[in-house]
Amino acid sequence: MNKTICFYFQVHQPDRLRLYRFFDIGNDSHYFDDFANRTILKRVAEKCYLPANNMMLDLIKKYGKEFKITYSISGVAIEQFEKYAPQVLESFQALAKTGCVEFLAETYSHSLASMVSPTEFKKQVKQHAQLIEKYFGVKPTAFRNTELVYSDAIGETVSELGYHTMLTEGAKQILGWKSPNYIYTNAINPRLKLLLRNFNMSDDIAFRFSDKSWDSWPLTADKYATWVMNAFNDGDVVNLFMDYETFGEHQNASTGIFDFMYALPGVMLSHGIGFCTPSEAVKMYQPVAPLHVPFPISWADEERDTSAWLGNELQNEAFGKIYALESKVFKTKDENLISTYRRLQESDHFYYMCTKFFSDGVVHSYFNPYETPYEAFINYMNVLSDFEIRVQDKLLAIKKKS
Amino acid sequence: MKVLMFGWEFPPHIAGGLGTACYGMTKGLAHNDVEVLFVMPSASGDEDQSAVRIINASDVAVYDKCHSVDEFLSKVNFLRVGSNLSPYIDPVEFTSLVEKEQRFQREEFTGYFKQKYKFSGRYGKNLMEEVSRYAMVAGAIAMDNQFDVIHAHDWLTYLAGIAAKRVSGKPLVIHVHATEFDRSGENINTEVFHLEQMGMQEADRVITVSNLTRNIVINKYGIDPAKVITVHNAVDFTGRSDLSVQRGVKEKVITFLGRITFQKGPEYFIEAANKVLKMYPNVRFVMAGSGDLMNRSIRRVAKLKIADRFHFTGFLRGDDVQRMFAYSDVYVMPSVSEPFGISPLEAMKSNVPTIISKQSGVAEVLKYAIKVDFWDIDALADAMYALLMYPAISKEAVAKGADEVNALKWDNAATRIKQVYEAAINSKK
């Protein structure tokens, strides 16, 4: 049977908060740093999204149906494209038209709702699926959760939503001796198939590619192909899941990352290795075993757990407080409030409060607009306080009317 | 009467309350016909000089003013701070060491002051070095000016005061605004302690800002009670206009405003807040300021799960301090050890009822503020709750408090300071 590579790229940009002071609470309900968000999005569009999309389009033209890729674009990122860089959306639409690209379902606001509120989680997944259908003309059939967060229970919720395919991390603590290069199933509902990220081979591209102290530097498409061949000794499909920003943003164009990616499909195809999308993979290959994941895993940090977002008291407090507002927010039926509520759930806000500076500090500080996690916490809680006041006011107004 | 006064800061460039106090004091002294020559390490030129003449120590070139370096040094040769003299040496060795040290000092001193020394005037790394250089400059200034008495504020300037006294033979008054015990608890910096003690011993009179501080000076520094006199601080609110704020929150606001350090007792505020919130959730707490316990305080608040009702502002500058008072319904100063504490007076001036710890000097002059032991979280929570729930109490506290604050005039405090000057001068005769 054919062996394949499954490429999936994550596209997400957070809505960074502005410096929001105590004195602003109740007085000013403008929370987001529009300038920073616009500037960063435009920069990443120039350096990554547009050139990378062009390259993918070229590759598809060159290899036709032989070359397949998959994207997951968060709803809030799509909103930012609409506002600041519509040409990026158009180029994704052009990719969608080729029929060689699958778009995944995820939470609309790149949230961690799956961990506390199945109701809110389901709403966000549905909202996201509608958005994807609106822009790309297809209903997504495979699901990936924010930061690849997964557990048996989350998988069950996802299958309740009608998805039969889900992507997550090939975390060591879950797999043990097992290979990530097979299809597995959810421990509760075996109809849900799982694709596991081969983190070694993904990180060779996403993290190590430009590292000159790495003994395999420089990485070439030929060298990489031999590793992929080896991986197929134990498996059918190598899942290469990474941030799309790897191309041109995390790995600068000058590192040769674009040339590497451009050369890769040709080399792979010449070795008889194909490409597939997640939904195709589960049709091609039989699952080998159920996978037991009692506690949530993710693709972040060494631990591959959720401690980057919910690992200290600051994060737990902020997370607890925002989800405590859920029922009140939806009682307001105010679209503006609900949309803000969703954006305040973006996992990035909690990531900025992470205090695990020592092992993974390098990656964390790269993504962090705050100098300390404490500042991130104070700022977030100030915003949340104002938001809570607005929700209360709205509810009071509704009560008065009725 | 003319006084040579050594300070470390003067408005508008201030890091703490010392500069503000010096400003009010010099104005009060001017009204009492006392002329003040105010020396500070690094003046910017925009200080208010209506009541004082300010000498910028950075502008004083010592070298050409000292006719004889040897004569000068014979009077001020104690100036090296933190010298490494060992107690385990015999007298002969000691004499040779001292001579060597003096020779070294002479060279160093001549070297320093060929040009002016630029003081940073900040509370930073080379503080000890600045303190001793400031003293050398002080000696030179004392030689060059006419005055009746020397007045030095806090340990940073004590050496300067002593130098001026040695050179001029005039009496020295030192003013204790805070002691090392207030700043560091029991884990004191011995170098600073010894400097403070030396200043107190050399002084003809010691002024303390409260009886609380007076007791520390007498008991912990072993100073003769007869020469330690308490003169409570005052406040000067001229030129202050009432600031109105647009309040964004409906709940009452209870405020802690100050450095978030051991001395100010932030943890007691947090624990009491937690107790109040359990009884009465419609209140918000604000901790305004920054300091080395800030991150710990934030973690504690998060752990107690009250962060939606407990806010941090970070360090507040300029008008924001007044805005914060205007925003507050109750002001709390739970200091573990506060020689005086001016901010409760500012709060009361802004018509905010105030809770202060019994361990603060200001408690001695405020009859109508609510006073609790800093460690008594239950009492603090009770007091907060009472001021929130029973408007009669807070109304009373506001009205009476305003009268009390208005009575604390620098003119009156300056009259008492002038009496201390006179006593110091007479004791010298």
PDB file of N, CA and C in Angstrom, chain A residues 21-27 313-314 316-317 321 372 374-375 377-378 381-382 384-385 388-389 392-393 396, chain B residues 246-250 284 286 294-295 298-299 302-303 305-309 311-313 316 320 323-324 327:
ATOM      1  N   ARG A  21      -5.627  50.028  31.678  1.00  0.00           N
ATOM      2  CA  ARG A  21      -5.334  50.364  33.065  1.00  0.00           C
ATOM      3  C   ARG A  21      -6.566  50.300  33.950  1.00  0.00           C
ATOM      4  N   PHE A  22      -6.312  50.287  35.249  1.00  0.00           N
ATOM      5  CA  PHE A  22      -7.423  50.249  36.192  1.00  0.00           C
ATOM      6  C   PHE A  22      -8.405  51.380  35.940  1.00  0.00           C
ATOM      7  N   PHE A  23      -7.872  52.580  35.654  1.00  0.00           N
ATOM      8  CA  PHE A  23      -8.738  53.747  35.460  1.00  0.00           C
ATOM      9  C   PHE A  23      -9.643  53.597  34.234  1.00  0.00           C
ATOM     10  N   ASP A  24      -9.281  52.700  33.339  1.00  0.00           N
ATOM     11  CA  ASP A  24     -10.107  52.488  32.141  1.00  0.00           C
ATOM     12  C   ASP A  24     -11.340  51.642  32.431  1.00  0.00           C
ATOM     13  N   ILE A  25     -11.287  50.884  33.527  1.00  0.00           N
ATOM     14  CA  ILE A  25     -12.389  49.965  33.817  1.00  0.00           C
ATOM     15  C   ILE A  25     -13.689  50.744  33.960  1.00  0.00           C
ATOM     16  N   GLY A  26     -14.696  50.362  33.206  1.00  0.00           N
ATOM     17  CA  GLY A  26     -15.989  51.030  33.286  1.00  0.00           C
ATOM     18  C   GLY A  26     -16.049  52.313  32.478  1.00  0.00           C
ATOM     19  N   ASN A  27     -14.901  52.779  31.998  1.00  0.00           N
ATOM     20  CA  ASN A  27     -14.879  54.032  31.247  1.00  0.00           C
ATOM     21  C   ASN A  27     -14.580  53.841  29.767  1.00  0.00           C
ATOM     22  N   GLU A 313      -1.143  29.670  39.057  1.00  0.00           N
ATOM     23  CA  GLU A 313      -2.357  30.217  39.663  1.00  0.00           C
ATOM     24  C   GLU A 313      -2.903  31.427  38.902  1.00  0.00           C
ATOM     25  N   LEU A 314      -2.006  32.175  38.241  1.00  0.00           N
ATOM     26  CA  LEU A 314      -2.489  33.335  37.481  1.00  0.00           C
ATOM     27  C   LEU A 314      -3.388  32.862  36.342  1.00  0.00           C
ATOM     28  N   ASN A 316      -4.879  29.948  35.980  1.00  0.00           N
ATOM     29  CA  ASN A 316      -6.090  29.276  36.444  1.00  0.00           C
ATOM     30  C   ASN A 316      -7.153  30.274  36.884  1.00  0.00           C
ATOM     31  N   GLU A 317      -6.684  31.343  37.546  1.00  0.00           N
ATOM     32  CA  GLU A 317      -7.632  32.362  38.004  1.00  0.00           C
ATOM     33  C   GLU A 317      -8.292  33.061  36.811  1.00  0.00           C
ATOM     34  N   LYS A 321     -12.188  32.720  35.770  1.00  0.00           N
ATOM     35  CA  LYS A 321     -13.069  33.892  35.818  1.00  0.00           C
ATOM     36  C   LYS A 321     -13.776  34.126  34.483  1.00  0.00           C
ATOM     37  N   THR A 372       6.472  40.687  31.530  1.00  0.00           N
ATOM     38  CA  THR A 372       6.378  39.632  32.538  1.00  0.00           C
ATOM     39  C   THR A 372       4.979  39.024  32.509  1.00  0.00           C
ATOM     40  N   TYR A 374       3.177  38.604  34.949  1.00  0.00           N
ATOM     41  CA  TYR A 374       2.349  39.357  35.903  1.00  0.00           C
ATOM     42  C   TYR A 374       1.654  40.519  35.209  1.00  0.00           C
ATOM     43  N   GLU A 375       2.405  41.210  34.347  1.00  0.00           N
ATOM     44  CA  GLU A 375       1.795  42.307  33.581  1.00  0.00           C
ATOM     45  C   GLU A 375       0.671  41.773  32.713  1.00  0.00           C
ATOM     46  N   PHE A 377      -1.174  39.229  33.235  1.00  0.00           N
ATOM     47  CA  PHE A 377      -2.307  38.883  34.102  1.00  0.00           C
ATOM     48  C   PHE A 377      -3.089  40.134  34.509  1.00  0.00           C
ATOM     49  N   ILE A 378      -2.364  41.152  34.998  1.00  0.00           N
ATOM     50  CA  ILE A 378      -3.022  42.381  35.454  1.00  0.00           C
ATOM     51  C   ILE A 378      -3.836  42.983  34.319  1.00  0.00           C
ATOM     52  N   MET A 381      -6.933  40.891  33.513  1.00  0.00           N
ATOM     53  CA  MET A 381      -7.980  40.971  34.533  1.00  0.00           C
ATOM     54  C   MET A 381      -8.670  42.338  34.508  1.00  0.00           C
ATOM     55  N   ASN A 382      -7.919  43.402  34.216  1.00  0.00           N
ATOM     56  CA  ASN A 382      -8.542  44.723  34.092  1.00  0.00           C
ATOM     57  C   ASN A 382      -9.561  44.725  32.955  1.00  0.00           C
ATOM     58  N   LEU A 384     -11.048  42.147  31.685  1.00  0.00           N
ATOM     59  CA  LEU A 384     -12.144  41.247  32.042  1.00  0.00           C
ATOM     60  C   LEU A 384     -13.117  41.935  33.001  1.00  0.00           C
ATOM     61  N   SER A 385     -12.593  42.757  33.910  1.00  0.00           N
ATOM     62  CA  SER A 385     -13.449  43.479  34.851  1.00  0.00           C
ATOM     63  C   SER A 385     -14.379  44.423  34.105  1.00  0.00           C
ATOM     64  N   GLU A 388     -17.009  42.420  32.310  1.00  0.00           N
ATOM     65  CA  GLU A 388     -18.034  41.926  33.238  1.00  0.00           C
ATOM     66  C   GLU A 388     -19.050  43.029  33.543  1.00  0.00           C
ATOM     67  N   ILE A 389     -18.538  44.260  33.739  1.00  0.00           N
ATOM     68  CA  ILE A 389     -19.441  45.377  34.005  1.00  0.00           C
ATOM     69  C   ILE A 389     -20.411  45.570  32.843  1.00  0.00           C
ATOM     70  N   GLN A 392     -23.064  42.878  32.914  1.00  0.00           N
ATOM     71  CA  GLN A 392     -24.045  43.155  33.977  1.00  0.00           C
ATOM     72  C   GLN A 392     -24.999  44.270  33.578  1.00  0.00           C
ATOM     73  N   ASP A 393     -24.426  45.348  33.018  1.00  0.00           N
ATOM     74  CA  ASP A 393     -25.252  46.488  32.619  1.00  0.00           C
ATOM     75  C   ASP A 393     -26.293  46.061  31.588  1.00  0.00           C
ATOM     76  N   LEU A 396     -29.031  44.106  33.186  1.00  0.00           N
ATOM     77  CA  LEU A 396     -29.922  44.992  33.940  1.00  0.00           C
ATOM     78  C   LEU A 396     -30.893  45.704  33.004  1.00  0.00           C
TER      79      LEU A 396
ATOM     80  N   GLN B 246     -13.808  60.427  36.488  1.00  0.00           N
ATOM     81  CA  GLN B 246     -14.947  59.710  35.945  1.00  0.00           C
ATOM     82  C   GLN B 246     -14.852  58.288  36.485  1.00  0.00           C
ATOM     83  N   ARG B 247     -15.715  57.984  37.419  1.00  0.00           N
ATOM     84  CA  ARG B 247     -15.628  56.646  38.003  1.00  0.00           C
ATOM     85  C   ARG B 247     -16.243  55.625  37.073  1.00  0.00           C
ATOM     86  N   GLY B 248     -15.485  54.593  36.795  1.00  0.00           N
ATOM     87  CA  GLY B 248     -15.995  53.576  35.875  1.00  0.00           C
ATOM     88  C   GLY B 248     -16.674  52.423  36.598  1.00  0.00           C
ATOM     89  N   VAL B 249     -16.350  52.244  37.881  1.00  0.00           N
ATOM     90  CA  VAL B 249     -16.934  51.102  38.585  1.00  0.00           C
ATOM     91  C   VAL B 249     -17.962  51.598  39.591  1.00  0.00           C
ATOM     92  N   LYS B 250     -19.006  50.821  39.735  1.00  0.00           N
ATOM     93  CA  LYS B 250     -20.080  51.228  40.640  1.00  0.00           C
ATOM     94  C   LYS B 250     -19.771  50.847  42.072  1.00  0.00           C
ATOM     95  N   ARG B 284     -14.483  46.734  45.419  1.00  0.00           N
ATOM     96  CA  ARG B 284     -13.246  46.442  44.694  1.00  0.00           C
ATOM     97  C   ARG B 284     -12.054  46.933  45.490  1.00  0.00           C
ATOM     98  N   VAL B 286      -7.941  47.956  45.388  1.00  0.00           N
ATOM     99  CA  VAL B 286      -6.886  48.371  44.466  1.00  0.00           C
ATOM    100  C   VAL B 286      -5.575  48.440  45.225  1.00  0.00           C
ATOM    101  N   MET B 294       5.517  42.820  44.809  1.00  0.00           N
ATOM    102  CA  MET B 294       4.359  42.934  43.912  1.00  0.00           C
ATOM    103  C   MET B 294       3.982  41.595  43.280  1.00  0.00           C
ATOM    104  N   ASN B 295       4.964  40.891  42.710  1.00  0.00           N
ATOM    105  CA  ASN B 295       4.636  39.635  42.038  1.00  0.00           C
ATOM    106  C   ASN B 295       4.065  38.615  43.013  1.00  0.00           C
ATOM    107  N   ILE B 298       0.500  39.513  43.607  1.00  0.00           N
ATOM    108  CA  ILE B 298      -0.368  39.137  42.481  1.00  0.00           C
ATOM    109  C   ILE B 298      -0.683  37.640  42.537  1.00  0.00           C
ATOM    110  N   ARG B 299       0.353  36.842  42.819  1.00  0.00           N
ATOM    111  CA  ARG B 299       0.125  35.392  42.890  1.00  0.00           C
ATOM    112  C   ARG B 299      -0.847  35.037  44.004  1.00  0.00           C
ATOM    113  N   ALA B 302      -4.360  35.867  42.953  1.00  0.00           N
ATOM    114  CA  ALA B 302      -4.853  34.870  41.997  1.00  0.00           C
ATOM    115  C   ALA B 302      -5.223  33.588  42.725  1.00  0.00           C
ATOM    116  N   LYS B 303      -4.385  33.215  43.667  1.00  0.00           N
ATOM    117  CA  LYS B 303      -4.617  31.970  44.398  1.00  0.00           C
ATOM    118  C   LYS B 303      -5.901  32.043  45.214  1.00  0.00           C
ATOM    119  N   LYS B 305      -8.386  33.573  44.332  1.00  0.00           N
ATOM    120  CA  LYS B 305      -9.448  33.691  43.325  1.00  0.00           C
ATOM    121  C   LYS B 305     -10.298  34.939  43.531  1.00  0.00           C
ATOM    122  N   ILE B 306      -9.619  36.054  43.792  1.00  0.00           N
ATOM    123  CA  ILE B 306     -10.365  37.305  43.947  1.00  0.00           C
ATOM    124  C   ILE B 306      -9.878  38.343  42.945  1.00  0.00           C
ATOM    125  N   ALA B 307      -9.192  37.898  41.898  1.00  0.00           N
ATOM    126  CA  ALA B 307      -8.560  38.862  40.987  1.00  0.00           C
ATOM    127  C   ALA B 307      -9.570  39.662  40.178  1.00  0.00           C
ATOM    128  N   ASP B 308     -10.837  39.239  40.157  1.00  0.00           N
ATOM    129  CA  ASP B 308     -11.830  40.055  39.452  1.00  0.00           C
ATOM    130  C   ASP B 308     -12.333  41.195  40.342  1.00  0.00           C
ATOM    131  N   ARG B 309     -11.942  41.167  41.605  1.00  0.00           N
ATOM    132  CA  ARG B 309     -12.335  42.240  42.518  1.00  0.00           C
ATOM    133  C   ARG B 309     -11.124  42.944  43.137  1.00  0.00           C
ATOM    134  N   HIS B 311      -7.531  44.751  42.102  1.00  0.00           N
ATOM    135  CA  HIS B 311      -6.798  45.245  40.932  1.00  0.00           C
ATOM    136  C   HIS B 311      -5.433  45.811  41.299  1.00  0.00           C
ATOM    137  N   PHE B 312      -4.533  45.699  40.357  1.00  0.00           N
ATOM    138  CA  PHE B 312      -3.208  46.289  40.514  1.00  0.00           C
ATOM    139  C   PHE B 312      -3.043  47.376  39.459  1.00  0.00           C
ATOM    140  N   THR B 313      -2.437  48.473  39.848  1.00  0.00           N
ATOM    141  CA  THR B 313      -2.263  49.570  38.877  1.00  0.00           C
ATOM    142  C   THR B 313      -0.831  49.705  38.429  1.00  0.00           C
ATOM    143  N   LEU B 316       2.216  54.522  40.157  1.00  0.00           N
ATOM    144  CA  LEU B 316       1.436  55.679  39.699  1.00  0.00           C
ATOM    145  C   LEU B 316       2.295  56.933  39.703  1.00  0.00           C
ATOM    146  N   ASP B 320      -1.886  60.836  38.650  1.00  0.00           N
ATOM    147  CA  ASP B 320      -2.566  59.569  38.871  1.00  0.00           C
ATOM    148  C   ASP B 320      -2.688  59.221  40.350  1.00  0.00           C
ATOM    149  N   ARG B 323      -5.641  61.085  41.401  1.00  0.00           N
ATOM    150  CA  ARG B 323      -6.801  60.442  40.776  1.00  0.00           C
ATOM    151  C   ARG B 323      -7.202  59.203  41.562  1.00  0.00           C
ATOM    152  N   MET B 324      -6.183  58.475  41.999  1.00  0.00           N
ATOM    153  CA  MET B 324      -6.446  57.239  42.734  1.00  0.00           C
ATOM    154  C   MET B 324      -7.144  57.560  44.048  1.00  0.00           C
ATOM    155  N   TYR B 327     -10.649  58.355  43.499  1.00  0.00           N
ATOM    156  CA  TYR B 327     -11.388  57.160  43.109  1.00  0.00           C
ATOM    157  C   TYR B 327     -11.775  56.310  44.312  1.00  0.00           C
TER     158      TYR B 327
END
